[in-house]
XYZ file of C-alpha atoms in Angstrom:
677
model
C 0.474 11.506 5.884
C -3.254 11.757 6.335
C -5.204 11.898 3.095
C -2.167 11.125 0.956
C -2.320 8.900 -2.146
C 0.614 7.077 -3.745
C 0.528 6.521 -7.502
C 2.804 4.099 -9.312
C 4.077 5.535 -12.593
C 5.128 3.421 -15.551
C 6.896 5.181 -18.424
C 7.465 3.140 -21.604
C 9.837 4.473 -24.259
C 8.141 4.551 -27.666
C 11.354 5.784 -29.262
C 14.999 6.048 -28.326
C 15.491 8.631 -25.567
C 18.309 10.709 -24.091
C 18.056 11.490 -20.384
C 21.041 13.829 -20.560
C 23.567 13.891 -17.721
C 25.595 16.892 -18.897
C 28.718 14.711 -19.085
C 30.597 13.439 -22.106
C 32.859 10.394 -22.374
C 36.444 11.143 -23.442
C 37.005 9.383 -26.746
C 33.355 8.274 -26.750
C 29.913 9.871 -26.738
C 29.610 13.653 -26.588
C 26.194 13.422 -24.887
C 25.821 10.981 -21.993
C 22.783 9.838 -20.018
C 22.198 9.591 -16.280
C 23.266 6.206 -14.943
C 23.016 4.564 -11.538
C 25.943 2.935 -9.738
C 25.465 -0.254 -11.797
C 25.502 1.594 -15.133
C 21.756 1.443 -15.881
C 19.866 4.561 -17.060
C 17.223 6.349 -15.019
C 15.134 9.537 -15.078
C 15.871 11.978 -12.248
C 13.101 12.995 -9.881
C 13.768 16.686 -10.599
C 13.310 16.000 -14.325
C 10.041 14.180 -13.656
C 8.900 17.096 -11.521
C 9.655 19.516 -14.378
C 7.727 17.369 -16.871
C 4.789 17.086 -14.461
C 4.814 20.837 -13.771
C 4.712 21.631 -17.495
C 1.884 19.149 -18.040
C -0.088 20.494 -15.059
C 0.240 24.087 -16.279
C -0.999 23.110 -19.735
C -3.861 21.044 -18.337
C -4.832 23.873 -15.963
C -4.988 26.304 -18.873
C -7.177 23.943 -20.894
C -9.536 23.278 -17.989
C -9.590 26.851 -16.695
C -8.100 25.984 -13.291
C -6.536 28.624 -11.056
C -2.747 28.913 -11.409
C -2.481 29.026 -7.627
C -3.517 25.343 -7.452
C -0.459 24.270 -9.427
C 1.804 26.482 -7.299
C 0.339 24.967 -4.122
C 0.977 21.426 -5.359
C 4.422 22.014 -6.883
C 5.703 24.674 -4.440
C 7.957 27.672 -4.963
C 11.742 27.891 -4.928
C 13.832 29.331 -2.136
C 14.059 28.999 1.627
C 10.617 30.511 2.102
C 8.928 27.645 0.266
C 6.870 25.902 2.957
C 5.452 22.403 2.897
C 1.744 21.637 2.910
C -0.458 18.575 2.692
C -0.956 19.239 -1.015
C 2.732 19.339 -1.907
C 3.637 16.578 -4.367
C 6.522 14.186 -3.789
C 8.116 12.484 -6.793
C 10.709 9.742 -7.081
C 13.197 8.985 -9.813
C 12.086 6.494 -12.471
C 14.136 3.282 -12.515
C 14.285 0.454 -15.014
C 11.879 -2.441 -14.715
C 13.212 -5.862 -15.765
C 16.797 -4.703 -16.164
C 18.852 -6.508 -18.837
C 21.691 -8.704 -17.644
C 24.321 -6.191 -18.783
C 23.913 -2.377 -18.870
C 25.241 -2.129 -22.453
C 22.009 -3.738 -23.675
C 20.158 -0.568 -22.663
C 22.035 1.746 -25.005
C 22.677 2.580 -28.628
C 24.697 5.408 -30.173
C 23.520 8.045 -32.656
C 25.599 10.521 -34.657
C 24.565 14.099 -35.503
C 25.925 16.901 -37.674
C 24.957 20.514 -38.283
C 24.068 21.676 -41.817
C 25.088 24.959 -43.422
C 23.511 25.797 -46.787
C 22.570 22.158 -47.190
C 26.132 20.954 -46.581
C 27.562 19.359 -43.439
C 29.214 22.055 -41.362
C 32.867 21.426 -40.555
C 33.726 20.126 -37.048
C 30.087 19.602 -35.992
C 30.058 15.781 -35.825
C 28.987 14.576 -32.404
C 27.612 11.349 -30.983
C 24.985 10.738 -28.327
C 24.309 7.788 -26.036
C 20.641 6.841 -26.422
C 18.411 4.648 -24.297
C 16.777 1.992 -26.449
C 13.070 2.235 -27.167
C 10.801 -0.346 -25.569
C 12.351 -0.120 -22.101
C 10.051 0.589 -19.147
C 10.806 2.843 -16.174
C 8.742 3.032 -12.994
C 8.526 5.182 -9.866
C 6.047 6.833 -7.535
C 4.249 10.126 -7.047
C 2.684 10.990 -3.709
C -0.095 13.595 -3.674
C -3.130 14.691 -1.655
C -6.291 12.648 -2.151
C -8.191 15.693 -3.423
C -5.664 16.147 -6.251
C -5.417 12.503 -7.326
C -7.553 12.767 -10.469
C -5.857 15.931 -11.703
C -2.346 14.541 -11.072
C -3.173 11.277 -12.873
C -4.477 13.179 -15.899
C -1.404 15.429 -15.941
C 0.942 12.418 -15.757
C -0.820 10.678 -18.634
C -0.483 13.878 -20.696
C 3.325 13.600 -20.621
C 4.261 12.482 -24.129
C 7.949 13.423 -24.395
C 10.912 13.197 -22.019
C 14.620 13.892 -22.229
C 16.636 15.985 -24.666
C 16.540 16.314 -28.478
C 12.782 15.867 -28.465
C 12.574 18.052 -31.589
C 14.478 15.292 -33.432
C 12.051 12.540 -32.453
C 13.810 11.296 -29.345
C 12.035 10.688 -26.054
C 8.496 9.768 -27.089
C 6.912 8.051 -24.087
C 3.672 6.595 -22.816
C 2.885 7.153 -19.138
C 0.371 5.098 -17.173
C -0.537 5.237 -13.478
C -2.132 3.017 -10.869
C -2.759 3.547 -7.136
C -0.555 1.813 -4.585
C -2.120 0.340 -1.464
C -0.167 1.660 1.495
C 0.300 -0.585 4.513
C 0.165 0.459 8.161
C 2.094 3.739 8.410
C 2.701 4.174 12.145
C 4.386 2.401 15.067
C 2.965 1.545 18.489
C 5.414 2.227 21.333
C 4.744 2.006 25.060
C 5.637 4.954 27.351
C 9.422 5.061 27.764
C 12.364 7.445 28.119
C 14.266 6.247 25.026
C 13.001 5.463 21.515
C 15.268 3.635 19.079
C 14.553 3.645 15.342
C 16.222 2.433 12.180
C 15.533 3.672 8.672
C 16.704 2.941 5.138
C 17.128 5.491 2.364
C 14.911 4.689 -0.622
C 15.980 7.778 -2.571
C 19.232 9.760 -2.374
C 19.308 11.939 0.747
C 20.617 15.509 0.538
C 21.620 17.087 3.868
C 23.504 20.211 2.870
C 26.636 21.067 4.826
C 27.034 24.792 4.198
C 30.344 24.940 6.038
C 32.016 22.558 3.574
C 30.163 23.722 0.456
C 32.135 25.877 -1.940
C 31.108 27.849 -5.014
C 28.874 25.756 -7.222
C 29.431 22.530 -5.249
C 27.095 21.650 -2.380
C 28.487 19.140 0.117
C 26.344 16.808 2.228
C 26.555 15.690 5.838
C 27.459 12.078 6.512
C 24.590 11.604 8.975
C 21.000 12.779 9.536
C 20.963 15.733 11.987
C 18.630 15.460 14.949
C 17.104 18.787 13.914
C 15.904 17.183 10.645
C 14.298 14.285 12.531
C 12.763 16.743 14.986
C 11.269 18.912 12.224
C 9.840 15.912 10.413
C 8.199 14.428 13.538
C 6.787 17.802 14.623
C 5.362 18.440 11.154
C 3.724 15.004 10.999
C 2.176 15.370 14.464
C 0.862 18.866 13.707
C -0.995 17.455 10.689
C -2.107 14.100 12.014
C -3.144 15.149 15.533
C -3.567 18.954 15.493
C -5.594 19.224 18.713
C -3.185 17.065 20.712
C -0.205 18.904 19.201
C -1.511 22.334 20.206
C -1.710 21.241 23.815
C 1.697 19.543 23.886
C 3.884 21.549 21.478
C 5.677 23.476 24.229
C 6.864 20.233 25.823
C 7.741 18.722 22.431
C 9.836 21.738 21.434
C 11.586 22.058 24.796
C 14.810 20.430 25.939
C 12.761 17.713 27.635
C 12.615 15.869 24.279
C 15.999 15.381 22.583
C 16.202 14.140 19.004
C 19.696 12.704 18.536
C 21.501 12.415 15.216
C 20.763 9.341 13.104
C 24.101 7.804 12.104
C 24.971 5.414 9.235
C 25.425 1.774 10.127
C 26.597 -1.293 8.177
C 23.695 -3.152 6.592
C 22.235 -5.294 9.398
C 22.357 -9.069 9.174
C 18.994 -10.583 8.243
C 18.975 -12.612 11.454
C 19.576 -9.537 13.637
C 17.359 -6.900 12.047
C 15.991 -5.688 15.397
C 19.273 -5.405 17.335
C 20.590 -1.819 17.771
C 24.242 -1.346 16.903
C 26.620 0.504 19.226
C 27.939 3.258 16.945
C 29.908 6.370 17.912
C 31.762 9.055 15.926
C 35.361 8.058 15.267
C 37.478 9.563 18.094
C 40.004 12.190 17.030
C 43.649 12.187 18.067
C 44.765 8.857 16.614
C 47.958 8.669 14.586
C 49.511 5.809 12.619
C 52.675 5.007 10.754
C 52.756 5.196 6.976
C 52.219 1.459 6.693
C 49.018 1.886 8.789
C 50.067 -0.882 11.174
C 50.767 1.016 14.428
C 47.883 3.000 15.931
C 48.416 5.398 18.850
C 46.615 8.419 20.305
C 48.009 11.873 21.067
C 45.492 12.107 23.904
C 46.944 9.048 25.603
C 50.613 9.200 24.677
C 51.949 12.573 25.818
C 54.713 12.941 23.218
C 55.416 14.849 20.046
C 54.408 13.054 16.839
C 57.141 13.630 14.298
C 58.203 12.180 10.958
C 56.901 8.772 9.982
C 53.471 9.221 11.594
C 50.296 10.728 10.204
C 46.699 11.208 11.231
C 44.916 7.886 11.166
C 42.169 7.268 8.628
C 39.201 6.247 10.744
C 36.220 7.382 8.682
C 33.360 9.249 10.370
C 31.823 6.534 12.562
C 33.020 3.396 14.287
C 32.355 0.580 16.718
C 34.797 -0.669 19.373
C 35.618 -4.246 20.285
C 38.529 -5.132 22.590
C 41.566 -3.466 20.984
C 40.084 -3.005 17.467
C 38.300 0.066 16.107
C 36.069 -0.824 13.123
C 35.269 2.272 11.083
C 33.253 3.458 8.073
C 31.639 6.509 6.467
C 28.326 6.980 4.709
C 28.426 6.427 0.952
C 28.011 9.735 -0.890
C 27.526 10.354 -4.599
C 27.649 13.414 -6.870
C 24.893 14.828 -9.068
C 25.397 17.418 -11.808
C 22.417 19.763 -12.033
C 21.420 22.857 -13.983
C 19.809 25.871 -12.363
C 17.779 27.905 -14.824
C 17.752 31.679 -14.481
C 14.680 33.852 -14.327
C 12.148 33.545 -17.108
C 12.989 35.625 -20.133
C 16.732 34.910 -19.966
C 18.662 32.083 -21.522
C 21.372 31.931 -18.854
C 21.817 28.711 -16.920
C 24.221 27.746 -14.173
C 25.622 24.268 -13.639
C 26.308 23.103 -10.118
C 27.172 19.854 -8.397
C 25.476 18.431 -5.337
C 26.648 15.637 -3.077
C 24.063 13.372 -1.473
C 23.886 10.146 0.509
C 23.131 7.193 -1.753
C 19.998 5.093 -1.568
C 19.895 1.735 0.191
C 21.853 2.854 3.295
C 20.766 2.257 6.884
C 20.709 4.835 9.700
C 20.006 4.467 13.415
C 18.951 7.149 15.862
C 17.491 7.759 19.315
C 14.938 10.087 20.838
C 15.429 10.714 24.570
C 12.514 11.891 26.715
C 12.173 13.157 30.270
C 8.422 12.489 30.131
C 7.665 8.861 29.105
C 4.037 9.744 28.333
C 5.102 11.528 25.123
C 6.711 8.422 23.606
C 3.579 6.845 21.977
C 2.681 10.067 20.144
C 6.255 10.692 18.961
C 6.403 7.121 17.606
C 3.193 7.799 15.664
C 4.811 10.913 14.213
C 7.762 8.793 13.104
C 5.679 7.170 10.357
C 7.070 4.346 8.260
C 7.590 6.511 5.149
C 9.321 9.817 5.860
C 10.814 12.588 3.719
C 13.975 14.321 4.916
C 16.593 16.812 3.791
C 16.763 19.270 0.925
C 14.930 18.955 -2.418
C 12.623 16.310 -0.988
C 9.959 17.360 -3.522
C 12.348 16.698 -6.424
C 13.228 13.048 -6.080
C 15.360 13.177 -2.926
C 14.922 12.298 0.739
C 12.468 9.383 0.852
C 13.277 6.984 3.720
C 11.596 3.883 5.071
C 11.540 3.513 8.872
C 11.957 -0.231 9.368
C 12.039 -0.378 13.189
C 10.829 1.821 16.011
C 10.683 0.551 19.582
C 11.349 1.419 23.190
C 14.871 0.965 24.553
C 16.396 1.246 28.007
C 19.204 3.486 26.748
C 21.214 4.102 23.554
C 23.410 1.130 22.639
C 26.594 3.214 22.830
C 26.322 3.530 26.640
C 28.109 0.159 26.748
C 31.315 2.034 25.862
C 30.926 4.179 28.980
C 31.037 3.497 32.708
C 28.453 1.132 34.183
C 26.996 1.018 37.670
C 29.533 -0.663 39.931
C 32.603 0.210 37.808
C 35.583 1.699 39.600
C 35.792 5.395 38.692
C 38.935 7.469 39.167
C 39.740 11.142 38.603
C 40.722 10.914 34.898
C 38.148 10.748 32.085
C 37.897 10.754 28.329
C 34.946 12.844 27.155
C 33.807 12.091 23.568
C 31.520 14.451 21.627
C 28.809 12.256 20.094
C 27.407 15.361 18.393
C 28.618 18.952 17.970
C 28.371 20.870 21.250
C 29.244 24.115 22.962
C 28.430 25.439 26.410
C 27.451 29.058 27.020
C 28.926 31.618 29.388
C 27.090 33.894 31.803
C 26.049 36.162 28.919
C 24.576 33.299 26.895
C 27.351 33.338 24.264
C 29.045 30.113 23.046
C 32.263 29.441 24.957
C 33.254 25.843 24.119
C 33.690 24.175 27.528
C 33.086 26.043 30.749
C 35.218 24.033 33.191
C 33.529 25.481 36.295
C 30.046 24.718 34.943
C 31.118 21.214 33.918
C 32.531 20.599 37.404
C 29.198 21.606 38.908
C 27.323 19.251 36.577
C 29.688 16.396 37.448
C 29.351 17.088 41.170
C 33.061 17.726 41.782
C 35.017 20.739 43.014
C 37.221 21.273 39.992
C 37.608 20.057 36.402
C 40.682 20.636 34.258
C 41.220 19.746 30.592
C 44.651 18.102 30.368
C 44.736 17.315 26.638
C 42.302 17.564 23.749
C 42.045 16.627 20.068
C 39.250 18.610 18.471
C 37.944 20.351 15.384
C 35.434 23.181 15.117
C 32.271 23.547 13.046
C 29.606 26.193 12.560
C 25.993 25.241 13.192
C 23.252 27.561 11.958
C 19.620 27.219 10.958
C 16.833 28.992 9.073
C 13.922 30.740 10.770
C 10.805 30.288 8.641
C 8.836 32.768 10.735
C 11.271 35.632 10.098
C 12.491 34.272 6.729
C 16.159 34.597 7.609
C 19.145 32.592 8.781
C 19.924 32.467 12.477
C 23.463 33.323 13.647
C 25.756 30.304 13.392
C 27.250 29.000 16.625
C 30.828 27.701 16.636
C 30.926 24.255 18.270
C 33.303 21.390 18.893
C 32.622 18.871 16.150
C 31.516 15.280 16.721
C 34.420 12.973 17.491
C 36.293 15.585 19.539
C 38.020 13.992 22.537
C 38.949 15.664 25.846
C 41.203 14.207 28.520
C 39.658 15.569 31.733
C 41.097 15.459 35.245
C 38.774 16.006 38.204
C 39.670 17.065 41.735
C 37.980 13.873 42.980
C 36.186 10.901 41.453
C 32.562 11.768 40.511
C 29.572 9.568 41.221
C 28.418 7.223 38.456
C 24.886 8.621 38.659
C 26.170 12.101 37.739
C 27.912 10.733 34.649
C 24.805 8.830 33.630
C 22.625 11.945 33.925
C 25.015 14.004 31.784
C 25.055 11.322 29.099
C 21.253 11.213 29.187
C 20.614 14.970 29.100
C 23.679 16.266 27.247
C 25.428 19.585 27.829
C 25.360 23.025 26.289
C 23.093 24.660 23.739
C 20.333 23.376 21.414
C 20.129 19.938 22.995
C 16.580 19.385 21.697
C 18.008 19.401 18.149
C 20.560 16.681 18.797
C 23.478 18.882 19.849
C 25.364 18.485 23.121
C 25.336 14.693 23.324
C 28.453 13.347 25.096
C 29.867 10.042 26.314
C 32.418 9.353 29.052
C 34.470 6.606 27.383
C 35.877 3.927 29.652
C 39.552 4.661 30.143
C 40.648 1.086 29.514
C 38.616 0.885 26.313
C 40.096 3.965 24.625
C 43.640 3.299 25.808
C 43.468 -0.308 24.621
C 42.851 0.534 20.928
C 45.840 -0.562 18.845
C 44.326 -1.889 15.591
C 41.798 -0.705 13.028
C 39.526 -2.352 10.483
C 37.526 -0.711 7.691
C 33.956 -1.966 7.265
C 31.647 -1.775 4.262
C 28.105 -0.480 4.681
C 26.817 -3.121 2.284
C 25.353 -6.377 3.540
C 27.987 -9.090 3.146
C 25.704 -11.455 1.194
C 24.407 -8.627 -1.007
C 27.950 -7.434 -1.652
C 29.034 -10.945 -2.599
C 26.016 -11.304 -4.907
C 26.818 -7.974 -6.570
C 30.454 -8.953 -7.051
C 29.398 -12.279 -8.538
C 26.955 -10.494 -10.859
C 29.660 -8.024 -11.952
C 32.076 -10.895 -12.573
C 29.439 -12.695 -14.649
C 28.644 -9.586 -16.653
C 32.328 -9.027 -17.370
C 32.644 -12.638 -18.525
C 29.654 -12.228 -20.883
C 31.053 -8.962 -22.259
C 34.448 -10.560 -22.928
C 32.777 -13.488 -24.701
C 30.601 -11.137 -26.793
C 33.510 -8.891 -27.781
C 35.672 -11.895 -28.604
C 32.944 -13.379 -30.828
C 32.421 -10.022 -32.572
C 36.128 -9.588 -33.351
C 36.410 -13.112 -34.732
C 33.186 -12.975 -36.761
C 33.958 -9.501 -38.137
C 36.738 -11.046 -40.225
C 34.083 -13.133 -42.032
C 31.832 -10.118 -42.565
C 34.669 -8.197 -44.256
C 34.843 -10.938 -46.916
C 31.114 -10.685 -47.724
C 31.779 -7.606 -49.888
C 28.973 -5.457 -48.422
C 29.305 -1.670 -48.109
C 28.979 0.327 -44.908
C 25.535 1.559 -45.937
C 24.310 -1.986 -46.613
C 25.575 -3.187 -43.241
C 24.026 -0.084 -41.663
C 20.659 -0.943 -43.190
C 20.800 -4.479 -41.783
C 21.797 -3.088 -38.381
C 18.868 -0.633 -38.456
C 16.458 -3.478 -39.226
C 17.896 -5.505 -36.328
C 17.408 -2.540 -33.985
C 13.833 -2.150 -35.206
C 13.220 -5.840 -34.536
C 14.518 -5.320 -30.975
C 12.048 -2.453 -30.434
C 9.279 -4.770 -31.697
C 10.150 -7.410 -29.079
C 12.075 -9.697 -31.439
C 9.767 -9.543 -34.482
C 12.128 -10.140 -37.455
C 9.501 -10.029 -40.210
C 10.891 -6.860 -41.838
C 14.434 -8.239 -41.645
C 13.340 -11.443 -43.407
C 11.522 -9.432 -46.082
C 14.663 -7.376 -46.714
C 16.815 -10.481 -47.277
C 14.147 -12.135 -49.424
C 14.112 -9.088 -51.711
C 17.927 -8.880 -51.997
C 18.456 -12.623 -52.437
C 15.731 -13.377 -54.978
C 14.467 -10.198 -56.655
C 17.567 -8.167 -57.507
C 19.520 -10.625 -59.596
C 21.932 -13.458 -58.908
C 25.042 -11.274 -58.796
C 23.507 -8.926 -56.237
C 22.032 -11.824 -54.257
C 25.376 -13.599 -53.928
C 26.661 -10.693 -51.792
C 23.892 -11.328 -49.238
C 23.982 -15.151 -49.218
C 26.759 -15.491 -46.642
C 25.325 -12.719 -44.456
C 21.891 -14.356 -44.559
C 23.434 -17.647 -43.445
C 25.256 -15.899 -40.581
C 22.073 -14.185 -39.388
C 20.080 -17.398 -39.488
C 22.779 -19.220 -37.570
C 22.849 -16.574 -34.793
C 19.074 -16.135 -34.598
C 18.353 -19.879 -34.533
C 21.103 -20.808 -32.031
C 20.991 -20.363 -28.277
C 23.108 -17.419 -27.164
C 24.849 -19.664 -24.645
C 26.092 -21.867 -27.511
C 27.075 -18.901 -29.684
C 29.183 -17.228 -27.001
C 30.273 -20.446 -25.291
C 29.354 -19.055 -21.869
C 26.304 -19.156 -19.622
C 24.019 -16.145 -20.237
C 20.362 -15.196 -20.551
C 18.918 -15.991 -23.961
C 16.190 -14.231 -25.955
C 15.584 -13.110 -29.511
C 16.285 -9.509 -28.468
C 19.643 -10.537 -26.943
C 20.634 -12.331 -30.176
C 19.661 -9.276 -32.234
C 21.678 -7.000 -29.949
C 24.723 -9.198 -30.511
C 24.270 -8.803 -34.279
C 23.937 -5.020 -33.895
C 27.217 -4.992 -31.991
C 28.839 -6.996 -34.800
C 27.612 -4.743 -37.626
C 28.466 -1.563 -35.767
C 32.023 -2.799 -35.154
C 32.363 -4.050 -38.738
C 31.343 -0.699 -40.225
C 33.853 1.133 -38.016
C 36.729 -1.167 -38.955
C 35.895 -1.336 -42.672
C 38.622 0.137 -44.829
C 38.140 3.702 -46.000
C 37.005 4.141 -49.586
C 35.181 0.810 -49.784
C 31.832 1.109 -51.536
């Protein structure tokens, strides 16, 4: 965006912190922290936004700024909240220099409530804490005119997370500007634009039809209406004069923004090759062993016992007789919605969103090639999509944008020169409905479809479909528009025509779509080749992860598990020695606390050495004898490579050795017999 500045944020923990998730672990910690898919902690974007908002309000009060400035930058809640150039985007804060294993990021703390100076019964609870000294980083995007104020407000954040009143969550925040590279694409005039993008933050595309109660479901693809709104908004800001003269053409059915669908991670050697992806066709059944695949559309028989609907995901690609299928990876987030100010009521709700690191491909079809260069400029390299995109969601990186002759999936349809007969399979690439003479949705109007196909009569022989409701929100009138019932993507129709249509008619329908709201990505159809659909007899599930990346992740997980097993085995064996040292739980706890302090001081063991020197030499021989063996054990661990201690290959550092000792003492105190001094 024009005039936008990106700031890199670094947050260092000066004390242990709890970025609460709202979940507890059965048989474990009562208070958990937010973790990513690999088990590492992070700070949510919505939490960062709340901390920044609080800091900005305080700073505004001190400097005498108008409250309206903060509201303009941070926005207001609800559907009426509109975007502006001054709205601030935030990302989640992720770990820098992640430890080899996630367990190295955490420590546990125990709390009790007091009543008249005595521990209150049944109030013991434990919390998972993020170790002090760790660094988290992310980005904030703001208008250039607000850069100084935003930087000052970020640096004023001193506490983060829960239980701050008990000393948890002290942080130091620093910022630095990020140099942004070229942010637009150059595309020659064309009638089809292909683009690919990758999610950098979780993407929330709310599916109201499937949402229930306090759980918000997400779509498994990016609707064309979202792409359309984003491009239009960017063009209206970047090129306002040009946009004013062309907005009627841009908003008409002459420009059609198709849905962007998830794809498997592209191979590094084929990053610029579009993939032929379509919604998984409905109507397929399989036996319980999932070995025999047949279609109700093709085989005109009753499906009885022993057969069930085939699991084919949401999207697929076709090759000979095999259908390879997948679905976008979605994840759940537990969130808390605070009530109006002055009340203590809160409401917990769960949202589903598309995970980061996934790839999506889409097309923009144009009747006027001259509009293509401007639309490509509006499809800037960094885009924000979906709901809550000002709270750490929706950031995507457009990696490719170029002209194409036609969408890649046309290869599944009829080509010029193919023999065309009277029977067709019509696949809904996106939800669609045609309208009757009164303008009301009517599903498929056979007479109108026959006219579009250039034949006398069209009859639907068989169909396998599902229905969905598609609505929208009108920002001008601040209300929802009536939802239209449509055939959902993947619906399949077996159509019989009175005579064979011309190939050119089929091509035009695939290019322009049918029915209502085509400019928003609805109405896109494909006439599947009869031999292709009828030849499908096998299926194969694909992963969206890149094969090499998946293998590397599996190898890393295997290595981490091996290190954990070695560490736990060493702890259980060594704990037997510690039990014979004759030290009490409190003495072991003191040594553990000093080890943890040494970790926070980047491996400085000076205080630990002073403690042992005092107990070995200055408190008598009898007292010192109890610490002699423990001192020897500590010296052995701290002066030996971790690889040699655990007898397995692992990263070595003084902090890693100290963490191993903390694990030992914590386990030893828990297993020590009750009543021991």
